[in-house]
CSV table of C-alpha atoms and ligand atoms in Angstrom, one decimal:
chain,number,residue,atom,x,y,z
A,1,MET,CA,0.0,0.0,0.0
A,2,SER,CA,1.0,3.5,-0.6
A,3,LYS,CA,3.2,5.0,2.1
A,4,THR,CA,1.7,8.4,1.6
A,5,LEU,CA,-1.5,7.4,3.3
A,6,PRO,CA,-1.7,8.3,7.0
A,7,VAL,CA,-2.9,4.8,8.0
A,8,GLN,CA,-1.9,1.3,7.1
A,9,LYS,CA,-4.0,-1.8,6.8
A,10,ASN,CA,-4.0,-3.8,10.1
A,11,GLU,CA,-2.7,-0.9,12.1
A,12,TYR,CA,-4.2,-0.1,15.5
A,13,ILE,CA,-4.9,3.6,16.0
A,14,ASP,CA,-6.6,5.9,18.5
A,15,VAL,CA,-9.3,8.1,16.9
A,16,ILE,CA,-12.1,10.5,17.8
A,17,PHE,CA,-15.3,10.2,15.9
A,18,GLU,CA,-16.6,13.5,14.4
A,19,ASP,CA,-19.6,12.4,12.4
A,20,LEU,CA,-21.9,9.7,11.0
A,21,THR,CA,-22.1,8.4,7.5
A,22,HIS,CA,-25.5,8.1,5.8
A,23,ASP,CA,-25.5,4.5,6.8
A,24,GLY,CA,-24.8,5.2,10.4
A,25,ALA,CA,-21.0,4.4,10.6
A,26,GLY,CA,-18.8,6.6,12.7
A,27,VAL,CA,-16.4,8.9,10.8
A,28,ALA,CA,-13.0,9.7,12.2
A,29,LYS,CA,-10.3,11.8,10.4
A,30,VAL,CA,-6.7,10.9,10.5
A,31,ASP,CA,-4.7,13.8,9.2
A,32,GLY,CA,-7.8,14.6,7.1
A,33,TYR,CA,-8.1,11.1,5.8
A,34,PRO,CA,-11.6,9.7,6.6
A,35,LEU,CA,-12.0,6.4,8.3
A,36,PHE,CA,-15.4,4.8,8.4
A,37,VAL,CA,-16.0,2.6,11.5
A,38,PRO,CA,-19.3,0.9,12.1
A,39,ASN,CA,-20.7,1.5,15.6
A,40,GLY,CA,-18.6,4.5,16.4
A,41,LEU,CA,-20.6,7.6,17.6
A,42,PRO,CA,-19.7,11.3,17.2
A,43,GLY,CA,-17.7,12.6,20.2
A,44,GLU,CA,-16.4,9.1,21.2
A,45,LYS,CA,-12.8,8.2,21.5
A,46,ALA,CA,-11.8,4.7,20.5
A,47,LYS,CA,-9.2,2.2,19.5
A,48,VAL,CA,-9.7,1.1,16.0
A,49,LYS,CA,-8.1,-1.5,13.7
A,50,VAL,CA,-7.7,-0.4,10.1
A,51,ILE,CA,-9.3,-3.0,7.9
A,52,LYS,CA,-9.2,-1.5,4.4
A,53,VAL,CA,-7.5,1.5,2.9
A,54,ASN,CA,-8.6,3.1,-0.4
A,55,LYS,CA,-7.0,6.2,-1.9
A,56,GLY,CA,-9.5,8.7,-0.5
A,57,TYR,CA,-10.9,6.9,2.6
A,58,GLY,CA,-10.6,3.7,4.6
A,59,PHE,CA,-12.6,1.4,6.9
A,60,GLY,CA,-11.9,0.3,10.4
A,61,ARG,CA,-13.2,-2.0,13.1
A,62,LEU,CA,-14.1,-0.7,16.5
A,63,MET,CA,-11.9,-2.5,19.1
A,64,GLU,CA,-12.5,-0.5,22.3
A,65,ILE,CA,-14.4,2.7,23.2
A,66,THR,CA,-12.1,4.7,25.5
A,67,GLU,CA,-14.5,7.5,26.0
A,68,LYS,CA,-18.2,6.9,25.5
A,69,SER,CA,-20.8,9.2,24.0
A,70,PRO,CA,-23.4,10.4,26.5
A,71,TYR,CA,-25.9,9.4,23.8
A,72,ARG,CA,-24.8,5.8,23.6
A,73,VAL,CA,-27.5,3.3,24.6
A,74,GLU,CA,-27.9,-0.5,24.6
A,75,PRO,CA,-29.8,-1.5,21.4
A,76,GLU,CA,-33.4,-2.7,22.2
A,77,CYS,CA,-33.4,-5.4,19.5
A,78,SER,CA,-31.6,-8.7,20.0
A,79,ILE,CA,-30.8,-9.1,16.2
A,80,TYR,CA,-29.8,-5.4,15.6
A,81,LYS,CA,-26.3,-6.3,14.5
A,82,GLU,CA,-27.2,-9.0,12.1
A,83,CYS,CA,-30.2,-7.4,10.5
A,84,GLY,CA,-29.0,-4.0,9.3
A,85,GLY,CA,-32.6,-2.7,8.9
A,86,CYS,CA,-32.0,-0.2,11.6
A,87,GLN,CA,-28.7,1.7,11.9
A,88,LEU,CA,-29.1,3.9,15.0
A,89,GLN,CA,-30.4,1.7,17.8
A,90,HIS,CA,-27.1,2.3,19.7
A,91,LEU,CA,-27.8,6.0,19.8
A,92,SER,CA,-30.4,7.5,22.1
A,93,TYR,CA,-33.5,8.9,20.4
A,94,LYS,CA,-32.5,12.4,21.3
A,95,GLY,CA,-29.1,11.7,19.8
A,96,GLN,CA,-30.7,10.4,16.6
A,97,LEU,CA,-32.7,13.6,16.2
A,98,VAL,CA,-29.5,15.7,16.7
A,99,ALA,CA,-27.6,13.5,14.1
A,100,LYS,CA,-30.4,13.9,11.6
A,101,GLU,CA,-30.6,17.6,11.9
A,102,LYS,CA,-26.8,17.8,11.4
A,103,GLN,CA,-27.1,15.5,8.3
A,104,VAL,CA,-29.6,18.0,6.8
A,105,ARG,CA,-27.5,21.0,7.7
A,106,ASP,CA,-24.3,19.5,6.2
A,107,VAL,CA,-25.8,18.7,2.8
A,108,MET,CA,-27.5,22.1,2.6
A,109,GLN,CA,-24.1,23.6,3.1
A,110,ARG,CA,-22.0,21.2,1.0
A,111,ILE,CA,-24.3,20.3,-1.8
A,112,GLY,CA,-27.0,23.1,-1.8
A,113,LYS,CA,-24.5,25.9,-1.1
A,114,LEU,CA,-27.1,27.2,1.3
A,115,PRO,CA,-25.1,27.8,4.5
A,116,ASN,CA,-27.6,30.2,6.0
A,117,VAL,CA,-30.9,28.5,5.2
A,118,LYS,CA,-33.3,28.1,8.1
A,119,ILE,CA,-33.5,24.5,9.3
A,120,HIS,CA,-35.8,23.7,12.2
A,121,PRO,CA,-35.0,21.0,14.7
A,122,VAL,CA,-36.3,17.6,13.6
A,123,LEU,CA,-39.9,16.8,14.6
A,124,GLY,CA,-39.6,13.4,16.3
A,125,MET,CA,-42.0,10.8,17.7
A,126,GLU,CA,-43.0,10.5,21.3
A,127,GLU,CA,-42.8,6.7,21.1
A,128,PRO,CA,-40.2,5.9,18.4
A,129,TRP,CA,-41.0,2.2,18.1
A,130,ARG,CA,-43.6,0.0,16.4
A,131,TYR,CA,-44.4,2.6,13.8
A,132,ARG,CA,-44.2,0.8,10.4
A,133,ASN,CA,-47.5,-0.1,8.8
A,134,LYS,CA,-46.0,-2.3,6.1
A,135,SER,CA,-43.9,-5.4,6.5
A,136,GLN,CA,-42.1,-7.1,3.5
A,137,VAL,CA,-40.5,-10.4,4.5
A,138,PRO,CA,-38.3,-12.5,2.2
A,139,ILE,CA,-39.0,-16.2,2.4
A,140,GLY,CA,-36.4,-19.0,2.5
A,141,GLU,CA,-36.0,-22.5,3.8
A,142,HIS,CA,-33.9,-23.8,6.6
A,143,GLU,CA,-33.4,-27.6,7.0
A,144,GLY,CA,-36.4,-28.1,4.9
A,145,GLY,CA,-38.7,-25.8,6.8
A,146,LEU,CA,-40.1,-22.5,5.5
A,147,ILE,CA,-38.7,-19.4,7.2
A,148,GLY,CA,-39.0,-15.7,6.7
A,149,GLY,CA,-37.4,-12.7,8.2
A,150,PHE,CA,-34.5,-10.6,6.8
A,151,TYR,CA,-31.4,-10.9,4.8
A,152,GLN,CA,-28.4,-11.1,7.0
A,153,GLN,CA,-26.3,-7.9,6.5
A,154,ARG,CA,-24.1,-8.0,3.3
A,155,SER,CA,-25.4,-11.5,2.4
A,156,HIS,CA,-28.3,-13.2,0.8
A,157,GLN,CA,-28.8,-15.6,3.7
A,158,ILE,CA,-32.3,-15.3,5.1
A,159,ILE,CA,-32.7,-15.4,8.9
A,160,ASP,CA,-36.0,-16.3,10.5
A,161,MET,CA,-37.5,-13.5,12.6
A,162,GLU,CA,-40.8,-13.2,14.5
A,163,THR,CA,-40.5,-9.7,16.0
A,164,CYS,CA,-39.4,-6.4,14.5
A,165,LEU,CA,-39.4,-3.5,17.0
A,166,ILE,CA,-40.1,-0.8,14.4
A,167,GLN,CA,-43.0,-2.8,13.0
A,168,GLN,CA,-46.7,-2.5,14.1
A,169,GLU,CA,-47.3,-5.5,16.3
A,170,LYS,CA,-50.2,-6.5,14.2
A,171,ASN,CA,-47.9,-7.0,11.2
A,172,ASP,CA,-45.6,-9.2,13.2
A,173,GLU,CA,-48.7,-11.3,14.2
A,174,VAL,CA,-50.0,-11.5,10.6
A,175,VAL,CA,-46.6,-12.5,9.1
A,176,LYS,CA,-46.1,-15.1,11.8
A,177,LYS,CA,-49.5,-16.6,11.2
A,178,VAL,CA,-49.2,-16.6,7.4
A,179,LYS,CA,-45.7,-18.3,7.7
A,180,GLU,CA,-47.3,-21.0,9.9
A,181,ILE,CA,-50.1,-21.6,7.5
A,182,CYS,CA,-47.8,-21.8,4.5
A,183,ARG,CA,-45.6,-24.3,6.4
A,184,THR,CA,-48.6,-26.4,7.3
A,185,TYR,CA,-49.8,-26.6,3.7
A,186,GLY,CA,-46.3,-27.4,2.2
A,187,VAL,CA,-45.5,-24.2,0.4
A,188,ARG,CA,-42.0,-24.2,-1.0
A,189,ALA,CA,-39.8,-21.1,-0.7
A,190,TYR,CA,-38.3,-19.5,-3.8
A,191,ASP,CA,-34.7,-20.4,-4.3
A,192,GLU,CA,-32.7,-17.4,-5.6
A,193,GLN,CA,-29.7,-19.4,-6.8
A,194,LYS,CA,-31.7,-22.0,-8.8
A,195,HIS,CA,-34.6,-19.7,-9.6
A,196,LYS,CA,-37.0,-22.4,-8.5
A,197,GLY,CA,-39.7,-22.8,-5.8
A,198,GLU,CA,-42.7,-20.6,-5.3
A,199,LEU,CA,-43.0,-18.1,-2.5
A,200,ARG,CA,-40.6,-15.1,-2.7
A,201,HIS,CA,-42.0,-12.6,-0.2
A,202,ILE,CA,-44.9,-12.1,2.2
A,203,MET,CA,-46.1,-8.6,2.6
A,204,ALA,CA,-48.5,-7.4,5.3
A,205,ARG,CA,-50.1,-4.0,5.4
A,206,TYR,CA,-52.1,-2.6,8.3
A,207,GLY,CA,-54.4,0.4,8.4
A,208,LEU,CA,-53.6,2.0,11.8
A,209,LYS,CA,-56.9,3.8,12.0
A,210,SER,CA,-59.1,1.3,10.2
A,211,GLU,CA,-57.4,-1.8,11.7
A,212,GLU,CA,-57.8,-3.5,8.3
A,213,VAL,CA,-55.2,-6.0,7.1
A,214,MET,CA,-53.9,-6.9,3.7
A,215,VAL,CA,-51.8,-10.0,2.9
A,216,VAL,CA,-49.8,-10.2,-0.3
A,217,PHE,CA,-48.1,-13.3,-1.6
A,218,ILE,CA,-45.3,-12.6,-4.0
A,219,THR,CA,-44.7,-15.7,-6.0
A,220,ARG,CA,-42.5,-16.8,-9.0
A,221,THR,CA,-45.4,-18.2,-11.0
A,222,ASN,CA,-49.2,-18.2,-10.7
A,223,GLU,CA,-49.0,-21.3,-8.7
A,224,LEU,CA,-49.2,-21.4,-4.9
A,225,THR,CA,-49.6,-24.9,-3.4
A,226,ASN,CA,-52.9,-25.4,-1.6
A,227,LYS,CA,-53.9,-21.9,-2.5
A,228,LYS,CA,-57.6,-22.4,-1.5
A,229,LYS,CA,-56.8,-24.0,1.8
A,230,ILE,CA,-54.3,-21.3,2.6
A,231,ILE,CA,-56.9,-18.6,1.9
A,232,GLU,CA,-59.5,-20.3,4.1
A,233,ALA,CA,-57.0,-20.7,6.9
A,234,ILE,CA,-56.0,-17.0,6.8
A,235,VAL,CA,-59.6,-15.8,6.7
A,236,GLU,CA,-60.4,-18.0,9.7
A,237,SER,CA,-57.4,-17.0,11.8
A,238,ILE,CA,-56.7,-13.4,11.1
A,239,PRO,CA,-59.8,-11.4,12.2
A,240,ASN,CA,-59.4,-8.1,10.4
A,241,VAL,CA,-58.1,-9.4,7.1
A,242,LYS,CA,-59.9,-7.6,4.3
A,243,SER,CA,-57.8,-8.3,1.3
A,244,ILE,CA,-55.6,-11.2,0.1
A,245,VAL,CA,-53.6,-10.6,-3.0
A,246,GLN,CA,-51.1,-12.5,-5.2
A,247,ASN,CA,-48.4,-10.7,-7.1
A,248,VAL,CA,-46.4,-12.7,-9.7
A,249,ASN,CA,-42.7,-11.9,-10.1
A,250,PRO,CA,-41.1,-14.4,-12.6
A,251,LYS,CA,-37.8,-12.5,-12.9
A,252,LYS,CA,-34.4,-13.3,-11.6
A,253,THR,CA,-34.1,-10.0,-9.7
A,254,ASN,CA,-34.0,-8.6,-6.2
A,255,VAL,CA,-36.8,-6.2,-7.0
A,256,ILE,CA,-39.7,-7.5,-4.9
A,257,PHE,CA,-42.8,-7.0,-7.0
A,258,GLY,CA,-43.6,-8.2,-10.5
A,259,ASN,CA,-46.2,-6.7,-12.9
A,260,GLU,CA,-49.1,-9.0,-12.4
A,261,THR,CA,-51.4,-8.7,-9.4
A,262,GLN,CA,-54.6,-10.6,-8.7
A,263,VAL,CA,-57.0,-10.6,-5.9
A,264,LEU,CA,-57.3,-14.0,-4.2
A,265,TRP,CA,-59.9,-13.1,-1.7
A,266,GLY,CA,-61.8,-10.0,-0.5
A,267,GLU,CA,-61.2,-6.5,-1.8
A,268,GLU,CA,-58.5,-5.1,-4.0
A,269,VAL,CA,-57.6,-2.5,-1.4
A,270,ILE,CA,-57.7,-1.8,2.3
A,271,TYR,CA,-58.7,1.6,3.7
A,272,ASP,CA,-57.0,3.9,6.2
A,273,SER,CA,-57.3,7.5,7.1
A,274,ILE,CA,-55.0,10.4,7.8
A,275,GLY,CA,-56.7,13.4,9.5
A,276,ASP,CA,-60.1,13.7,7.9
A,277,ILE,CA,-59.3,11.9,4.7
A,278,ARG,CA,-59.9,8.2,3.9
A,279,PHE,CA,-57.6,6.4,1.6
A,280,ALA,CA,-58.0,3.2,-0.4
A,281,ILE,CA,-54.6,1.5,-0.7
A,282,SER,CA,-53.8,-1.3,-3.1
A,283,ALA,CA,-50.9,-3.7,-2.9
A,284,ARG,CA,-48.6,-1.9,-5.4
A,285,SER,CA,-49.3,1.7,-4.3
A,286,PHE,CA,-46.9,3.8,-2.3
A,287,TYR,CA,-48.3,4.7,1.1
A,288,GLN,CA,-46.2,6.4,3.8
A,289,VAL,CA,-45.0,3.7,6.2
A,290,ASN,CA,-45.3,5.8,9.4
A,291,PRO,CA,-48.9,7.1,9.6
A,292,GLU,CA,-48.5,9.1,12.8
A,293,GLN,CA,-45.7,11.1,11.4
A,294,THR,CA,-47.3,11.4,8.0
A,295,LYS,CA,-49.9,13.6,9.5
A,296,VAL,CA,-47.2,15.8,10.9
A,297,LEU,CA,-45.5,16.0,7.5
A,298,TYR,CA,-48.6,16.7,5.5
A,299,ASP,CA,-49.8,19.4,8.0
A,300,LYS,CA,-46.5,21.1,7.5
A,301,ALA,CA,-46.7,20.8,3.7
A,302,LEU,CA,-50.2,22.3,3.9
A,303,GLU,CA,-49.0,25.1,6.1
A,304,TYR,CA,-46.1,25.9,3.6
A,305,ALA,CA,-48.6,25.8,0.7
A,306,GLY,CA,-50.5,28.6,2.5
A,307,LEU,CA,-53.7,28.1,0.5
A,308,THR,CA,-56.7,30.5,0.5
A,309,GLY,CA,-59.1,28.6,-1.7
A,310,GLU,CA,-58.2,30.5,-4.9
A,311,GLU,CA,-55.1,28.6,-6.0
A,312,THR,CA,-54.4,26.1,-8.7
A,313,VAL,CA,-52.0,23.5,-7.3
A,314,ILE,CA,-49.9,20.8,-9.0
A,315,ASP,CA,-48.9,17.7,-6.9
A,316,ALA,CA,-46.1,15.9,-8.7
A,317,TYR,CA,-45.3,12.3,-7.7
A,318,CYS,CA,-48.7,12.2,-6.0
A,319,GLY,CA,-49.0,8.4,-5.3
A,320,ILE,CA,-52.5,7.6,-4.2
A,321,GLY,CA,-53.3,11.3,-4.0
A,322,THR,CA,-52.6,11.7,-0.3
A,323,ILE,CA,-51.1,15.2,-0.4
A,324,SER,CA,-53.3,16.2,-3.3
A,325,LEU,CA,-56.5,15.5,-1.3
A,326,PHE,CA,-55.2,17.2,1.8
A,327,LEU,CA,-54.5,20.3,-0.4
A,328,ALA,CA,-57.8,20.1,-2.4
A,329,GLN,CA,-59.8,20.9,0.7
A,330,LYS,CA,-58.2,24.4,0.7
A,331,ALA,CA,-57.5,25.0,-3.0
A,332,LYS,CA,-59.5,25.8,-6.1
A,333,LYS,CA,-58.1,23.0,-8.2
A,334,VAL,CA,-55.5,20.3,-7.7
A,335,TYR,CA,-53.7,18.4,-10.5
A,336,GLY,CA,-51.9,15.2,-9.5
A,337,VAL,CA,-49.5,13.2,-11.6
A,338,GLU,CA,-47.9,9.8,-10.8
A,339,ILE,CA,-46.2,7.0,-12.7
A,340,VAL,CA,-47.8,3.9,-11.2
A,341,PRO,CA,-51.2,3.3,-12.9
A,342,GLU,CA,-52.7,1.5,-9.9
A,343,ALA,CA,-51.8,4.4,-7.6
A,344,ILE,CA,-53.7,6.8,-9.9
A,345,GLU,CA,-56.7,4.4,-9.9
A,346,ASP,CA,-56.5,4.6,-6.1
A,347,ALA,CA,-56.2,8.4,-6.2
A,348,ARG,CA,-59.4,8.7,-8.3
A,349,LYS,CA,-61.2,6.3,-5.9
A,350,ASN,CA,-59.9,8.3,-3.0
A,351,ALA,CA,-61.2,11.6,-4.4
A,352,GLU,CA,-64.6,10.1,-4.8
A,353,LEU,CA,-64.5,8.4,-1.4
A,354,ASN,CA,-64.0,11.8,0.2
A,355,GLY,CA,-66.5,13.7,-2.0
A,356,ILE,CA,-63.6,15.8,-3.4
A,357,THR,CA,-64.5,17.0,-6.9
A,358,ASN,CA,-61.7,19.6,-7.6
A,359,ALA,CA,-58.8,17.1,-7.9
A,360,GLU,CA,-57.8,15.6,-11.3
A,361,PHE,CA,-55.2,12.8,-11.7
A,362,SER,CA,-53.0,11.7,-14.6
A,363,ILE,CA,-50.7,8.7,-15.2
A,364,GLY,CA,-47.2,9.5,-16.4
A,365,GLU,CA,-43.8,10.8,-15.6
A,366,ALA,CA,-44.0,14.2,-13.8
A,367,GLU,CA,-41.2,15.4,-16.1
A,368,THR,CA,-43.2,14.6,-19.2
A,369,VAL,CA,-46.8,15.4,-18.1
A,370,ILE,CA,-46.2,18.7,-16.3
A,371,PRO,CA,-44.5,20.3,-19.4
A,372,GLN,CA,-47.5,19.2,-21.5
A,373,TRP,CA,-49.9,20.8,-19.0
A,374,TYR,CA,-47.8,23.9,-19.1
A,375,GLU,CA,-47.9,24.0,-22.9
A,376,LYS,CA,-51.7,23.7,-22.7
A,377,GLY,CA,-51.8,26.7,-20.4
A,378,VAL,CA,-52.0,25.1,-16.9
A,379,VAL,CA,-50.1,27.3,-14.6
A,380,ALA,CA,-49.9,26.4,-10.9
A,381,ASP,CA,-49.8,29.0,-8.1
A,382,VAL,CA,-48.4,26.4,-5.8
A,383,LEU,CA,-46.4,23.3,-6.9
A,384,VAL,CA,-45.7,20.4,-4.6
A,385,VAL,CA,-43.1,17.7,-5.4
A,386,ASP,CA,-42.6,14.5,-3.4
A,387,PRO,CA,-40.1,12.5,-5.5
A,388,PRO,CA,-38.4,9.2,-4.7
A,389,ARG,CA,-34.8,9.1,-3.3
A,390,LYS,CA,-33.2,10.2,-6.6
A,391,GLY,CA,-35.0,13.5,-6.4
A,392,CYS,CA,-36.6,15.5,-9.3
A,393,ASP,CA,-35.8,15.1,-12.9
A,394,GLU,CA,-34.0,18.1,-14.3
A,395,LYS,CA,-36.6,18.6,-16.9
A,396,LEU,CA,-39.2,19.0,-14.2
A,397,LEU,CA,-37.1,21.5,-12.4
A,398,GLN,CA,-36.7,23.5,-15.6
A,399,THR,CA,-40.4,23.5,-16.2
A,400,ILE,CA,-41.0,24.8,-12.7
A,401,ILE,CA,-38.5,27.6,-13.3
A,402,ASP,CA,-40.4,28.4,-16.6
A,403,MET,CA,-43.8,28.1,-15.1
A,404,LYS,CA,-43.0,30.3,-12.1
A,405,PRO,CA,-45.4,29.1,-9.4
A,406,LYS,CA,-45.3,31.6,-6.6
A,407,LYS,CA,-44.6,28.8,-4.1
A,408,VAL,CA,-42.9,25.4,-4.3
A,409,VAL,CA,-43.3,22.9,-1.5
A,410,TYR,CA,-40.6,20.2,-1.7
A,411,VAL,CA,-41.2,17.0,0.3
A,412,SER,CA,-38.1,14.8,0.2
A,413,CYS,CA,-36.9,11.5,1.7
A,414,ASN,CA,-33.3,12.2,0.7
A,415,PRO,CA,-31.6,15.4,2.0
A,416,ALA,CA,-28.7,15.1,-0.5
A,417,THR,CA,-31.0,15.2,-3.6
A,418,LEU,CA,-33.1,17.8,-2.0
A,419,ALA,CA,-30.0,20.0,-1.5
A,420,ARG,CA,-29.0,19.5,-5.2
A,421,ASP,CA,-32.5,20.4,-6.4
A,422,LEU,CA,-32.8,23.4,-4.1
A,423,ARG,CA,-29.6,24.8,-5.6
A,424,ILE,CA,-31.1,24.5,-9.1
A,425,LEU,CA,-34.3,26.2,-8.1
A,426,GLU,CA,-32.4,28.9,-6.3
A,427,ASP,CA,-30.4,29.6,-9.4
A,428,GLY,CA,-33.7,29.7,-11.3
A,429,GLY,CA,-35.2,32.5,-9.2
A,430,TYR,CA,-36.4,30.8,-6.1
A,431,GLN,CA,-35.5,31.4,-2.4
A,432,THR,CA,-35.6,28.6,0.1
A,433,VAL,CA,-37.5,30.1,3.1
A,434,GLU,CA,-37.2,27.2,5.5
A,435,ILE,CA,-36.8,23.5,5.9
A,436,GLN,CA,-38.6,21.3,8.4
A,437,PRO,CA,-37.1,17.8,8.9
A,438,VAL,CA,-39.6,15.2,10.2
A,439,ASP,CA,-38.6,11.9,11.6
A,440,MET,CA,-40.6,9.3,9.7
A,441,PHE,CA,-38.1,6.5,10.3
A,442,PRO,CA,-36.8,6.4,13.9
A,443,GLN,CA,-33.9,4.0,14.6
A,444,THR,CA,-32.7,4.4,11.0
A,445,MET,CA,-30.5,7.0,9.4
A,446,HIS,CA,-33.4,8.1,7.1
A,447,VAL,CA,-34.8,11.6,7.4
A,448,GLU,CA,-37.7,13.2,5.6
A,449,CYS,CA,-37.8,17.0,5.0
A,450,VAL,CA,-40.3,19.5,3.8
A,451,ALA,CA,-39.0,22.8,2.3
A,452,GLN,CA,-40.8,25.9,1.4
A,453,LEU,CA,-39.6,28.0,-1.6
A,454,ILE,CA,-40.9,31.3,-2.9
A,455,LEU,CA,-40.4,33.0,-6.2
A,456,ILE,CA,-38.3,36.1,-5.8
A,457,GLU,CA,-40.0,39.2,-7.1
A,458,GLY,CA,-38.9,40.3,-10.5
A,459,ASN,CA,-38.3,36.7,-11.8
B,1,SAH,N1,-46.9,12.0,-2.4
B,1,SAH,C1,-47.2,10.6,-2.2
B,1,SAH,C2,-46.1,9.7,-2.8
B,1,SAH,C3,-44.7,10.0,-2.6
B,1,SAH,S1,-43.6,8.7,-3.0
B,1,SAH,C4,-47.3,10.3,-0.7
B,1,SAH,O1,-47.0,11.1,0.1
B,1,SAH,O2,-47.9,9.3,-0.4
B,1,SAH,C5,-43.0,9.0,-4.6
B,1,SAH,C6,-44.0,8.6,-5.7
B,1,SAH,O3,-43.4,9.0,-7.0
B,1,SAH,C7,-44.3,7.1,-5.8
B,1,SAH,O4,-45.6,6.9,-5.8
B,1,SAH,C8,-43.7,6.7,-7.2
B,1,SAH,O5,-44.4,5.7,-7.8
B,1,SAH,C9,-43.8,8.0,-8.0
B,1,SAH,N2,-42.8,8.2,-9.1
B,1,SAH,C10,-41.6,7.8,-9.2
B,1,SAH,N3,-41.0,8.3,-10.3
B,1,SAH,C11,-41.9,9.1,-10.9
B,1,SAH,C12,-41.9,10.0,-12.0
B,1,SAH,N4,-40.9,10.1,-12.8
B,1,SAH,N5,-43.0,10.7,-12.3
B,1,SAH,C13,-44.1,10.6,-11.5
B,1,SAH,N6,-44.2,9.8,-10.4
B,1,SAH,C14,-43.1,9.1,-10.1
């Protein structure tokens, strides 16, 4: 290895952690050279063994903590280390909120070039456990028996699991029961290596307010051994089940869902509500996983939109119309656009379900449909975006800059792409007024943000 690097492989060194990476590892700097060390916490001093050195950064293993962070706690979950689904259980909840605020602050400075933008403290949960309303469990076999749980970190080995502390208890119960039933009726797990077998994943979704349950089987083919008996057993043993669905994914891929979905029993959707609005949710549609915090997030988005009843609003990346319908109550007209056809079907159903007549939904890419609307003369007063992790397409940002809505509300699940996109909008004539981070994903490194932008006069 190059002698110019400040650390050598297999060397033992003393470090002080300054920061966390986006996947929760501690970051220490040795003469400016960053060393990433899983389990290290900011402020801690530790002995570290250097495991790997690259040109610009290296990896280490935590050997001994010589000065502990006051925020360090014992992880609640017994499989925390193997699972990797959570990254921050060794940090107190207060410490997590501090770390998330810092993460947002850092990217706004580094990527967004917005060192002085107003960032509020993260809005956290009172009880930061048992919040997820959706469970997606990979299925495997162990000594001939069907198991389901999680992929062991950095491997494709499935480990059986019955309890996940960030999951609604109801989902744990449902998945456990469905696994038992499948075992009883001789269902074979999908084998990734051989691309054989039948059951790939079980998904359970639970409506926190409605208490309705959906069970989804994701299978390799249309077949599911003893399908009829399995359905009967589920209906008999899970009281609030309202929908049992099968999704077929014949591909050799680690993408969970395939394109074909059929209802095996009951309804195509389950219902849930946020605030005063009821939603129909189908198996393939995106629905925020933390319903309690979703209300906090949407209320903030609504506040930032500042509607009086006279506005035309565009909701890009609208999913099943959640934000659109929240806004429609206070706007003249809302246009929603979303790429998943089933989600748009749900969005239309949801407008009807709530007696909302001033919301219109279209299927397509936001970056294709919104420019077409603009050409036809649709101009929004307020434009809301809520894109996936990769952020907004540049073409959409350019259309926003041309269309000049007075306000833009940007809901984001990835602060880095938010910062990148805010810079583009700032350069196009907008000013970021404030950013409110909301903790939708306690115990993990993820943080959601909502930002308010206004068009600067004269643009
Ligand atoms: N606003 C909704 C959904 C946000 S998630 C809510 O709060 O529930 C992001 C959504 O963007 C997903 O539903 C996804 O299917 C959709 N999506 C992804 N790429 C898209 C694109 N290019 N154009 C429109 N929608 C897209």
